[in-house]
PDB file of C-alpha atoms in Angstrom:
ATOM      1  CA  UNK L   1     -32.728  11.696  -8.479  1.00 59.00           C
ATOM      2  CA  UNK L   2     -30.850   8.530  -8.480  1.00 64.00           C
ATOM      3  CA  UNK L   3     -31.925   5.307  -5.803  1.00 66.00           C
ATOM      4  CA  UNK L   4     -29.660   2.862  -4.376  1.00 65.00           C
ATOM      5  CA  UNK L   5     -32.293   0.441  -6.868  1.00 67.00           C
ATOM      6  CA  UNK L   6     -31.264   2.494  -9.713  1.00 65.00           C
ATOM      7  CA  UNK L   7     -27.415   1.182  -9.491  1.00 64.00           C
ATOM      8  CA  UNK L   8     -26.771  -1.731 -11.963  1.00 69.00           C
ATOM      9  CA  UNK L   9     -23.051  -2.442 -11.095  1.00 74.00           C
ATOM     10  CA  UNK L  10     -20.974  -1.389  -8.408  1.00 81.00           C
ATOM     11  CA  UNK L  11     -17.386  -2.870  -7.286  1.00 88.00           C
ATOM     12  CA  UNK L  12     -16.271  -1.189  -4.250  1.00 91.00           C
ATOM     13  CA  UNK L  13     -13.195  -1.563  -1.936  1.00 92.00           C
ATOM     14  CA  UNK L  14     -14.171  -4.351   0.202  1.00 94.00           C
ATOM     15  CA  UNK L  15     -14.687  -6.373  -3.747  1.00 92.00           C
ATOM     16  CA  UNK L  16     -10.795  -5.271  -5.030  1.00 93.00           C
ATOM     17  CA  UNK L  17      -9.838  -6.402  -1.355  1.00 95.00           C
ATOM     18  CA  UNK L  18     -11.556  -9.767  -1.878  1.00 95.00           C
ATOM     19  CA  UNK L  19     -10.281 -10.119  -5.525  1.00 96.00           C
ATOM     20  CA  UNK L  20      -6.606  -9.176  -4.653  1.00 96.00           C
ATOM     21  CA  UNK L  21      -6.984  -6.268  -6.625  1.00 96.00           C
ATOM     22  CA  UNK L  22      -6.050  -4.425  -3.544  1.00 98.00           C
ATOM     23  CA  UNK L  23      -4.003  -6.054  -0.784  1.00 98.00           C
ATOM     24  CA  UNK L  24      -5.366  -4.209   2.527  1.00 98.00           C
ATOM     25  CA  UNK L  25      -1.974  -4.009   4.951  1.00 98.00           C
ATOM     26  CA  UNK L  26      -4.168  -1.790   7.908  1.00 98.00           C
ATOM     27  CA  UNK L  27      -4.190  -4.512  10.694  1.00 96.00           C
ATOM     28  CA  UNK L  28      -0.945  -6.185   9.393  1.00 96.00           C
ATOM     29  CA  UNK L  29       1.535  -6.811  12.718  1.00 95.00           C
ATOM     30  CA  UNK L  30       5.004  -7.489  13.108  1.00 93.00           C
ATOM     31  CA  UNK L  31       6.040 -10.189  14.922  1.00 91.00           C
ATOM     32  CA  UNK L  32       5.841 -10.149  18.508  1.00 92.00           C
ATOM     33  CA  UNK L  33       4.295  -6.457  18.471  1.00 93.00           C
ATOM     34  CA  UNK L  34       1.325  -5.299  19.262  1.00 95.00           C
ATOM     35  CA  UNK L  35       0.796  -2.315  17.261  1.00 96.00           C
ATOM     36  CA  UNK L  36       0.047  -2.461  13.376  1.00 96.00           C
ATOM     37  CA  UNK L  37       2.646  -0.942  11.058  1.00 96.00           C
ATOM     38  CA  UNK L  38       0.465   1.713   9.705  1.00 97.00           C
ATOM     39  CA  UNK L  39      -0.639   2.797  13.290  1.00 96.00           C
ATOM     40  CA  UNK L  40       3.380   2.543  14.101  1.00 96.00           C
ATOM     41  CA  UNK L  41       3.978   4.796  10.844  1.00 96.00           C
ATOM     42  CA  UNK L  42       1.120   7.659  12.443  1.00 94.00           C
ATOM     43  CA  UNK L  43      -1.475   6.375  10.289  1.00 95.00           C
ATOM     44  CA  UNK L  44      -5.166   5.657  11.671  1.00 96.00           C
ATOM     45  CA  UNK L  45      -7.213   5.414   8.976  1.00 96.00           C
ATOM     46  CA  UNK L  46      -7.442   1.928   6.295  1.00 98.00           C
ATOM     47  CA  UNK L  47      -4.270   1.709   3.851  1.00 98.00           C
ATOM     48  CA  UNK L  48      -4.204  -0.799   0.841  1.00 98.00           C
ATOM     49  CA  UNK L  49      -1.860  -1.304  -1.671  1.00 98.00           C
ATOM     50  CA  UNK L  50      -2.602  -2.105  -5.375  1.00 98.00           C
ATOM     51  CA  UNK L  51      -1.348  -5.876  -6.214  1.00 98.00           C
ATOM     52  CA  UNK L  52       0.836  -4.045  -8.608  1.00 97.00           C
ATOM     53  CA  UNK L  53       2.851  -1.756  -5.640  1.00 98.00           C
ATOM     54  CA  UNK L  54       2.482  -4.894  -3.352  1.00 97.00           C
ATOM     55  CA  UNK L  55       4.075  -7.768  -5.873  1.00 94.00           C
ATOM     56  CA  UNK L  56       7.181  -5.275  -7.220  1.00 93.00           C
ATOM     57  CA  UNK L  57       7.852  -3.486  -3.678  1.00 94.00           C
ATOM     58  CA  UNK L  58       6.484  -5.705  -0.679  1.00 94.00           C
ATOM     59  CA  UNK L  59       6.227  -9.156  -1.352  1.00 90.00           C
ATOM     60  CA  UNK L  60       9.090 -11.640  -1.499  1.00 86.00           C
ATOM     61  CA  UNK L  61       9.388 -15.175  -2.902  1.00 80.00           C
ATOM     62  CA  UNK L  62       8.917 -18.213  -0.347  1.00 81.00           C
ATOM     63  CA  UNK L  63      12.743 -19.521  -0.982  1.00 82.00           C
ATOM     64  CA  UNK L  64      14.193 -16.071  -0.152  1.00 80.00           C
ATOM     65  CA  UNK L  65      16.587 -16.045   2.112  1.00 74.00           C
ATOM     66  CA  UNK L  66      17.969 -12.766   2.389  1.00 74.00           C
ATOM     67  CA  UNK L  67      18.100 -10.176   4.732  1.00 75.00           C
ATOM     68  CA  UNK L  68      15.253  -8.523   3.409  1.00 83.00           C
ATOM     69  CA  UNK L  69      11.957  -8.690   4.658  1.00 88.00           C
ATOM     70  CA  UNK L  70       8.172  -7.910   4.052  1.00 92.00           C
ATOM     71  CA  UNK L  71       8.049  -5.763   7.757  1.00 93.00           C
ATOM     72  CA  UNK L  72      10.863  -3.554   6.849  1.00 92.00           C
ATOM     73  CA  UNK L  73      10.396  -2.981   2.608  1.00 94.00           C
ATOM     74  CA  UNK L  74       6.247  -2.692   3.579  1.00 97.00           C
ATOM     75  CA  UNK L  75       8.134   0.073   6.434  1.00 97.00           C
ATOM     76  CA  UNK L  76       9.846   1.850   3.741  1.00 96.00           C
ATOM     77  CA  UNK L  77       6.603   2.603   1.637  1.00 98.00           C
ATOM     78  CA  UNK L  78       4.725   3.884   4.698  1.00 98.00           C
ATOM     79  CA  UNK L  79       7.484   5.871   5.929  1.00 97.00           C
ATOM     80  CA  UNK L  80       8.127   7.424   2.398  1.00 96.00           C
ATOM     81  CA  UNK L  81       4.949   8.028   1.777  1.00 96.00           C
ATOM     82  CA  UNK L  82       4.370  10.086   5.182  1.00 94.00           C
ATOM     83  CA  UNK L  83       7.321  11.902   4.708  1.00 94.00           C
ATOM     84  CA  UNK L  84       5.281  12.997   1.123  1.00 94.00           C
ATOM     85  CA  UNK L  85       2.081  13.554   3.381  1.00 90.00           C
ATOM     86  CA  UNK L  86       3.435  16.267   5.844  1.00 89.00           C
ATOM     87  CA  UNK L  87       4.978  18.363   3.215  1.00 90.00           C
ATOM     88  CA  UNK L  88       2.235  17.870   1.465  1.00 85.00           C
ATOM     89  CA  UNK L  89      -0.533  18.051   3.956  1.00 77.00           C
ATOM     90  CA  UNK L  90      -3.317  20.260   1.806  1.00 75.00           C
ATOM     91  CA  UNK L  91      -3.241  17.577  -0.397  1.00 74.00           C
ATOM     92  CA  UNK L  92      -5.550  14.561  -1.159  1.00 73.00           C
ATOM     93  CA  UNK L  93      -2.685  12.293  -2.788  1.00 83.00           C
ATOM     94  CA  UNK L  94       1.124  12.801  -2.994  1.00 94.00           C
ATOM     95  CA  UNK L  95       3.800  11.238  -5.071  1.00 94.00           C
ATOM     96  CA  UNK L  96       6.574   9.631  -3.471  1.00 96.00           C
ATOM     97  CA  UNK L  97       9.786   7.517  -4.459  1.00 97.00           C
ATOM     98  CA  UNK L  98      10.743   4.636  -2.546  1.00 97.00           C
ATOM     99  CA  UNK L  99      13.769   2.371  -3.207  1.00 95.00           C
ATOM    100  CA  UNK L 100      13.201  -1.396  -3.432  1.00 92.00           C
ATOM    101  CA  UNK L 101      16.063  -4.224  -3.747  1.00 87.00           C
ATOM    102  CA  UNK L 102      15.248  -6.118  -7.017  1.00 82.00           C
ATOM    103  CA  UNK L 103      14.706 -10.018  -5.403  1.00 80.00           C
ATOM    104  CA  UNK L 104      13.781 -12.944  -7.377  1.00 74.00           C
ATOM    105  CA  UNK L 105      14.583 -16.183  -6.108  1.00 72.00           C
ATOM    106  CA  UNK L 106      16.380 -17.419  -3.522  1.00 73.00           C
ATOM    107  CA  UNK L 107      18.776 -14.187  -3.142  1.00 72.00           C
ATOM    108  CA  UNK L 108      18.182 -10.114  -4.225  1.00 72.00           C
ATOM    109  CA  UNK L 109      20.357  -9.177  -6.918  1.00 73.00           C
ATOM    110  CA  UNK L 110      21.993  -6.070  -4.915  1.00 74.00           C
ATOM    111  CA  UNK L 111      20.607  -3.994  -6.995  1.00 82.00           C
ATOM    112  CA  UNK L 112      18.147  -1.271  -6.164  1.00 88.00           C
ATOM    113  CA  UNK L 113      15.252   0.011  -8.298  1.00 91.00           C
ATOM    114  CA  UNK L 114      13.457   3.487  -7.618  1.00 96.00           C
ATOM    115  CA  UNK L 115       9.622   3.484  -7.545  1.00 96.00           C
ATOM    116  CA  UNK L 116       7.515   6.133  -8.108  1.00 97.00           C
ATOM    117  CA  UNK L 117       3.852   5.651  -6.065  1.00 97.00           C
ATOM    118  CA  UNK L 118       1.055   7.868  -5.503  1.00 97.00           C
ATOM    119  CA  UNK L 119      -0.873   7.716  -2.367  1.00 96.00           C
ATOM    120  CA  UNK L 120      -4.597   8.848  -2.733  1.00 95.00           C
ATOM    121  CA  UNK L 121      -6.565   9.610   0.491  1.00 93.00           C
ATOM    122  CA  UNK L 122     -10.754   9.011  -0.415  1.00 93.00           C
ATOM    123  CA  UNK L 123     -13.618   7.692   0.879  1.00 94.00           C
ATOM    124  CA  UNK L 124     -14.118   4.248   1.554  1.00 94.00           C
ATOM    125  CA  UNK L 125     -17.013   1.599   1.057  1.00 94.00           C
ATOM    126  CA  UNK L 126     -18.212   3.258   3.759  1.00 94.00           C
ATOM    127  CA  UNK L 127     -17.242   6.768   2.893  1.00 94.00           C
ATOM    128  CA  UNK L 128     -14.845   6.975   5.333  1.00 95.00           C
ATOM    129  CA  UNK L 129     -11.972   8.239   4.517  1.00 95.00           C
ATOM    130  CA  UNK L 130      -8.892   5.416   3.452  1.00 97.00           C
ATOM    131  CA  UNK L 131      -5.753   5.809   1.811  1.00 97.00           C
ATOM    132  CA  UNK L 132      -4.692   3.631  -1.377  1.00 97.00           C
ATOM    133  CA  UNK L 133      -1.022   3.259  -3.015  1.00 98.00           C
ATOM    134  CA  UNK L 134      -0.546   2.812  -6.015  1.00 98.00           C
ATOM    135  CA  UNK L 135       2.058   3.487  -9.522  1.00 97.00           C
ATOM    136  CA  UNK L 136       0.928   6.520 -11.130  1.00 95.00           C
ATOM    137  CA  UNK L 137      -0.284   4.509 -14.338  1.00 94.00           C
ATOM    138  CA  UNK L 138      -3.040   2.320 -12.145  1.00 93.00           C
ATOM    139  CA  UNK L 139      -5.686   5.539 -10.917  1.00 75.00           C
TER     140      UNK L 139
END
């Protein structure tokens, strides 16, 4: 019916990668280990995170110097979100809470803030199958 010539647009993964749109964390390593924090988590297939879920719950400013950290608050989403996954294991996405400590500037505020994410298993540029997180609002 339809040919690969027949496409006028596409964007695909690998693109919103590229852009930033999507911030791929699958080979990211703590330091001084050896295994990836998604492998370390149980997952083995490609995760990314929307810049959205990665600037509000990962990322921190360069000046921070708190006890806080990208390893362990990146942790907490994967960790959550498997916890979602195996009671949820029919599923192709599940929605999950994490709670993030509210940091802007030099120091966090001690506050925490709840997130709500969804994590949506599909199939990649390749049509394997990857997982993407993401706030409800963003699919």
């Amino acid at each position: 019916m339809f040919g690969k010539d027949d496409i006028v647009f596409s964007y695909t993964r690998s693109d919103a990668i590229a852009d930033g749109v999507l911030v791929d964390v699958t080979d990211y390593t703590p330091e001084g280990e050896h295994v990836t924090l998604v492998r370390q988590a149980g997952f083995k297939i490609p995760v990314a995170l929307t810049r959205a879920v990665y600037d509000s719950c990962v990322a921190l400013p360069e000046e921070y110097e708190g006890l806080d950290d990208i390893t362990g608050r990146l942790w907490d989403i994967l960790f959550c979100m498997r916890m979602a996954a195996e009671r949820n294991k029919q599923a192709a996405g599940v929605r999950f809470k994490v709670s993030v400590r509210d940091i802007a500037g030099k120091h966090d505020s001690g506050t925490q803030r709840v997130h709500e994410l969804v994590s949506v298993i599909g199939p990649g540029d390749d049509a394997n199958p990857v997982i993407t997180i993401m706030y409800p609002n963003e699919d």
